[in-house]
């Protein structure tokens, strides 16, 4: 639906942001062909992570990330993507996800119409701890565990719970009416993409109506809460920094 003339649901605050798709402006980066990025979050907004939607045009294309200190985690929303890095290669269908460690050239080959979300951050090494290996999978193989005993709010933890990984990528699915059980306030940062449904997100002291396609940034210590509303379950994909001492 066209937003009201001169209005948007997008709101950028100092320690949180809601980025609605109506404001998206494309970027194309060096070496990219037939793929467009919509960078929703980056250090320019105050975040430690970057989050981008990558969309593939007619005939498909390739998104390229040079080797360096950045690690990447991605989730394929629609279409398919062949993920190629220095010593690995995997093809993901929709619902597929992958983590590729830093120091790898990463090429994401998508067919026409593919949409994926990519999280990118600087890897934080720890003395005497091996860097995390690449991993991939499909959400249909990841159990959806009741969150703190609530069957109507289920959490899928996509990446291994292993201290070598300094990020988590999870999917939270709520039945209509289900909520985060309390207003969370924590040291970890989140980047988030609404995948399905709708609801209301509390970010600091504000309450925002949100729906599929919206991206959200929560800085560390941003008080946060969610209630799913409407006729269908609401789900979101989110990033969280984990396993490192403050
Ligand atoms: O993992 C989390 O911190 C999660 N419960 N946060 C959130 O959904 N906003
Ligand atoms: Mn949280």
Short mmCIF file of C-alpha atoms and ligand atoms in Angstrom, two decimals:
data_model
loop_
_atom_site.label_atom_id
_atom_site.label_comp_id
_atom_site.label_asym_id
_atom_site.label_seq_id
_atom_site.Cartn_x
_atom_site.Cartn_y
_atom_site.Cartn_z
CA UNK A 1 0.00 0.00 0.00
CA UNK A 2 1.31 3.49 -0.81
CA UNK A 3 2.17 5.36 2.39
CA UNK A 4 0.30 8.57 3.15
CA UNK A 5 1.90 11.41 1.17
CA UNK A 6 5.01 12.66 3.00
CA UNK A 7 4.81 9.97 5.70
CA UNK A 8 6.65 6.75 6.52
CA UNK A 9 6.68 4.29 9.43
CA UNK A 10 10.49 4.52 9.35
CA UNK A 11 11.90 6.07 12.52
CA UNK A 12 15.60 6.48 13.24
CA UNK A 13 16.47 7.23 16.86
CA UNK A 14 19.88 7.36 18.54
CA UNK A 15 19.66 3.84 20.00
CA UNK A 16 17.06 2.09 17.87
CA UNK A 17 15.60 2.26 14.40
CA UNK A 18 12.67 0.93 12.42
CA UNK A 19 13.39 0.82 8.69
CA UNK A 20 10.24 0.22 6.63
CA UNK A 21 10.64 -0.97 3.01
CA UNK A 22 8.94 2.13 1.54
CA UNK A 23 12.14 4.13 2.15
CA UNK A 24 14.61 1.67 0.65
CA UNK A 25 17.24 3.06 -1.72
CA UNK A 26 19.52 0.61 -3.60
CA UNK A 27 23.32 0.28 -3.49
CA UNK A 28 25.57 -1.62 -5.87
CA UNK A 29 29.09 -2.51 -4.74
CA UNK A 30 32.36 -3.26 -6.59
CA UNK A 31 32.31 -6.58 -8.42
CA UNK A 32 28.54 -7.00 -8.05
CA UNK A 33 26.55 -8.00 -11.10
CA UNK A 34 22.77 -8.29 -11.32
CA UNK A 35 22.41 -7.98 -7.53
CA UNK A 36 21.25 -4.95 -5.55
CA UNK A 37 21.72 -4.28 -1.83
CA UNK A 38 19.39 -2.36 0.45
CA UNK A 39 21.60 -1.59 3.43
CA UNK A 40 19.22 -1.31 6.36
CA UNK A 41 21.76 -1.11 9.19
CA UNK A 42 25.44 -0.24 9.33
CA UNK A 43 27.97 1.51 11.58
CA UNK A 44 26.68 4.75 9.99
CA UNK A 45 23.50 4.42 12.11
CA UNK A 46 25.52 3.64 15.25
CA UNK A 47 25.40 -0.17 14.97
CA UNK A 48 28.32 -2.58 15.26
CA UNK A 49 26.78 -4.84 12.61
CA UNK A 50 25.59 -4.25 9.08
CA UNK A 51 22.36 -5.77 7.80
CA UNK A 52 21.39 -5.77 4.16
CA UNK A 53 18.69 -7.16 1.94
CA UNK A 54 20.18 -8.47 -1.32
CA UNK A 55 17.81 -8.79 -4.29
CA UNK A 56 18.68 -10.47 -7.61
CA UNK A 57 17.42 -9.10 -10.91
CA UNK A 58 16.62 -10.52 -14.33
CA UNK A 59 18.84 -13.47 -15.20
CA UNK A 60 20.23 -13.63 -11.64
CA UNK A 61 23.55 -12.25 -10.46
CA UNK A 62 26.34 -12.18 -7.92
CA UNK A 63 27.09 -10.23 -4.74
CA UNK A 64 30.75 -10.18 -3.74
CA UNK A 65 32.47 -9.56 -0.39
CA UNK A 66 36.27 -9.33 -0.22
CA UNK A 67 38.34 -11.29 2.30
CA UNK A 68 39.08 -9.45 5.53
CA UNK A 69 38.07 -9.14 9.16
CA UNK A 70 34.34 -9.36 8.41
CA UNK A 71 32.32 -12.51 8.97
CA UNK A 72 28.91 -13.08 7.36
CA UNK A 73 25.68 -14.86 8.20
CA UNK A 74 22.85 -15.04 5.70
CA UNK A 75 19.29 -16.28 5.36
CA UNK A 76 17.51 -16.92 2.04
CA UNK A 77 13.95 -15.59 2.18
CA UNK A 78 12.97 -16.42 -1.43
CA UNK A 79 14.64 -18.12 -4.38
CA UNK A 80 18.00 -19.83 -4.08
CA UNK A 81 21.61 -18.90 -3.57
CA UNK A 82 24.90 -20.62 -4.29
CA UNK A 83 27.28 -19.55 -1.54
CA UNK A 84 30.95 -19.82 -2.53
CA UNK A 85 33.88 -19.07 -0.24
CA UNK A 86 37.61 -19.94 -0.24
CA UNK A 87 37.23 -23.60 0.63
CA UNK A 88 33.52 -24.24 0.39
CA UNK A 89 30.47 -24.12 -1.81
CA UNK A 90 26.83 -24.80 -0.94
CA UNK A 91 23.50 -24.11 -2.63
CA UNK A 92 20.70 -22.89 -0.37
CA UNK A 93 16.98 -22.94 -1.15
CA UNK A 94 14.52 -20.58 0.54
CA UNK A 95 14.71 -21.15 4.28
CA UNK A 96 18.40 -21.99 3.93
CA UNK A 97 21.05 -20.24 6.00
CA UNK A 98 24.85 -20.11 6.19
CA UNK A 99 27.68 -18.65 8.24
CA UNK A 100 31.01 -17.91 6.53
CA UNK A 101 33.98 -16.97 8.74
CA UNK A 102 36.19 -13.92 8.25
CA UNK A 103 39.25 -14.01 5.98
CA UNK A 104 37.25 -15.57 3.11
CA UNK A 105 36.26 -14.10 -0.22
CA UNK A 106 32.49 -14.64 -0.32
CA UNK A 107 30.40 -14.76 -3.50
CA UNK A 108 26.62 -15.08 -3.37
CA UNK A 109 25.14 -16.24 -6.68
CA UNK A 110 21.36 -15.86 -6.75
CA UNK A 111 18.82 -16.70 -9.41
CA UNK A 112 16.31 -14.12 -10.62
CA UNK A 113 13.96 -12.96 -7.86
CA UNK A 114 16.08 -14.30 -4.99
CA UNK A 115 15.95 -12.24 -1.79
CA UNK A 116 18.32 -12.82 1.08
CA UNK A 117 19.29 -11.04 4.27
CA UNK A 118 22.96 -10.78 5.21
CA UNK A 119 24.46 -9.83 8.56
CA UNK A 120 28.07 -8.68 8.54
CA UNK A 121 30.35 -7.83 11.45
CA UNK A 122 34.00 -7.73 12.44
CA UNK A 123 35.03 -11.09 13.94
CA UNK A 124 36.31 -10.83 17.51
CA UNK A 125 39.09 -13.43 17.99
CA UNK A 126 39.83 -14.85 21.45
CA UNK A 127 43.26 -16.07 22.50
CA UNK A 128 43.55 -19.89 22.48
CA UNK A 129 40.14 -20.28 20.78
CA UNK A 130 39.95 -21.55 17.19
CA UNK A 131 37.98 -19.37 14.76
CA UNK A 132 34.48 -20.72 14.06
CA UNK A 133 34.04 -23.01 11.05
CA UNK A 134 31.56 -22.34 8.22
CA UNK A 135 28.16 -23.87 8.77
CA UNK A 136 24.89 -24.09 6.85
CA UNK A 137 21.47 -25.65 7.12
CA UNK A 138 17.76 -25.28 6.53
CA UNK A 139 15.14 -23.99 8.99
CA UNK A 140 13.02 -27.13 8.51
CA UNK A 141 15.81 -29.07 10.28
CA UNK A 142 16.07 -26.70 13.25
CA UNK A 143 13.78 -27.44 16.23
CA UNK A 144 11.44 -24.62 17.28
CA UNK A 145 11.76 -24.67 21.08
CA UNK A 146 9.10 -23.11 23.34
CA UNK A 147 10.60 -19.87 24.70
CA UNK A 148 10.79 -20.03 28.52
CA UNK A 149 8.10 -22.72 28.42
CA UNK A 150 5.65 -20.81 26.16
CA UNK A 151 4.42 -23.08 23.34
CA UNK A 152 3.05 -20.02 21.50
CA UNK A 153 6.44 -18.28 21.26
CA UNK A 154 9.07 -20.50 19.69
CA UNK A 155 12.75 -19.94 19.09
CA UNK A 156 14.97 -21.52 16.45
CA UNK A 157 18.70 -21.14 17.00
CA UNK A 158 20.23 -21.47 13.54
CA UNK A 159 23.96 -21.39 14.34
CA UNK A 160 25.71 -23.76 16.76
CA UNK A 161 25.72 -22.70 20.42
CA UNK A 162 29.50 -22.80 20.62
CA UNK A 163 31.79 -20.11 22.11
CA UNK A 164 33.84 -19.92 18.91
CA UNK A 165 30.92 -18.08 17.25
CA UNK A 166 30.62 -14.44 18.33
CA UNK A 167 27.19 -14.02 16.73
CA UNK A 168 23.86 -15.79 16.82
CA UNK A 169 21.20 -15.85 14.10
CA UNK A 170 17.77 -16.94 15.33
CA UNK A 171 14.14 -17.05 14.22
CA UNK A 172 11.38 -16.25 16.69
CA UNK A 173 7.80 -17.26 15.78
CA UNK A 174 4.78 -16.08 17.77
CA UNK A 175 1.15 -17.13 17.53
CA UNK A 176 -1.21 -14.11 17.37
CA UNK A 177 -1.46 -12.67 20.87
CA UNK A 178 1.82 -14.20 22.09
CA UNK A 179 4.46 -11.86 23.48
CA UNK A 180 8.06 -11.67 24.56
CA UNK A 181 7.46 -12.57 28.21
CA UNK A 182 9.11 -9.46 29.65
CA UNK A 183 10.73 -6.23 28.48
CA UNK A 184 14.30 -7.35 27.79
CA UNK A 185 17.23 -5.01 28.46
CA UNK A 186 20.60 -6.51 27.62
CA UNK A 187 24.17 -5.80 26.59
CA UNK A 188 23.74 -7.60 23.25
CA UNK A 189 22.81 -5.71 20.10
CA UNK A 190 20.13 -6.88 17.64
CA UNK A 191 19.56 -6.48 13.91
CA UNK A 192 16.14 -7.87 12.98
CA UNK A 193 14.00 -8.57 9.93
CA UNK A 194 10.25 -9.21 10.18
CA UNK A 195 9.67 -12.32 8.04
CA UNK A 196 5.91 -12.87 8.37
CA UNK A 197 2.87 -11.39 10.05
CA UNK A 198 2.65 -8.28 12.13
CA UNK A 199 2.61 -6.96 15.66
CA UNK A 200 3.81 -4.16 17.89
CA UNK A 201 7.47 -3.72 18.83
CA UNK A 202 8.45 -1.75 21.89
CA UNK A 203 11.85 -0.07 21.39
CA UNK A 204 12.98 2.02 24.37
CA UNK A 205 9.84 4.01 25.33
CA UNK A 206 8.11 3.87 21.91
CA UNK A 207 5.62 1.33 20.52
CA UNK A 208 5.76 0.70 16.76
CA UNK A 209 3.32 -1.24 14.54
CA UNK A 210 5.58 -3.56 12.50
CA UNK A 211 5.03 -6.08 9.72
CA UNK A 212 6.83 -8.41 7.29
CA UNK A 213 9.63 -6.60 5.44
CA UNK A 214 10.49 -4.19 8.28
CA UNK A 215 14.02 -4.08 9.66
CA UNK A 216 14.81 -3.05 13.25
CA UNK A 217 17.98 -2.03 15.05
CA UNK A 218 18.26 -2.34 18.83
CA UNK A 219 21.45 -0.93 20.32
CA UNK A 220 22.85 -2.59 23.45
CA UNK A 221 20.54 -1.91 26.43
CA UNK A 222 17.60 -0.88 24.22
CA UNK A 223 14.56 -2.05 26.26
CA UNK A 224 12.58 -4.31 23.91
CA UNK A 225 9.29 -6.20 23.82
CA UNK A 226 6.99 -7.63 21.14
CA UNK A 227 3.38 -8.73 20.80
CA UNK A 228 2.14 -10.58 17.70
CA UNK A 229 -1.21 -9.42 16.35
CA UNK A 230 -3.51 -10.26 13.45
CA UNK A 231 -4.59 -13.53 11.85
CA UNK A 232 -1.30 -15.27 11.15
CA UNK A 233 1.82 -16.06 13.18
CA UNK A 234 4.45 -13.33 13.25
CA UNK A 235 8.06 -14.33 12.83
CA UNK A 236 11.36 -12.51 12.75
CA UNK A 237 14.95 -13.32 11.92
CA UNK A 238 17.47 -11.67 14.22
CA UNK A 239 21.15 -11.20 14.87
CA UNK A 240 22.70 -11.04 18.31
CA UNK A 241 26.35 -10.68 19.38
CA UNK A 242 27.22 -13.43 21.85
CA UNK A 243 30.03 -15.26 23.68
CA UNK A 244 32.44 -12.36 24.21
CA UNK A 245 33.35 -10.65 27.47
CA UNK A 246 32.29 -7.02 27.61
O1 LIG B 1 17.53 -13.41 22.10
C1 LIG B 1 16.99 -12.37 22.41
O2 LIG B 1 17.57 -11.49 23.06
C2 LIG B 1 15.53 -12.14 21.99
N1 LIG B 1 14.65 -12.74 22.97
N2 LIG B 1 15.24 -10.74 21.79
C3 LIG B 1 14.18 -10.29 21.08
O3 LIG B 1 13.41 -11.12 20.54
N3 LIG B 1 14.03 -8.97 20.94
MN1 LIG B 2 16.72 -9.47 22.90
#
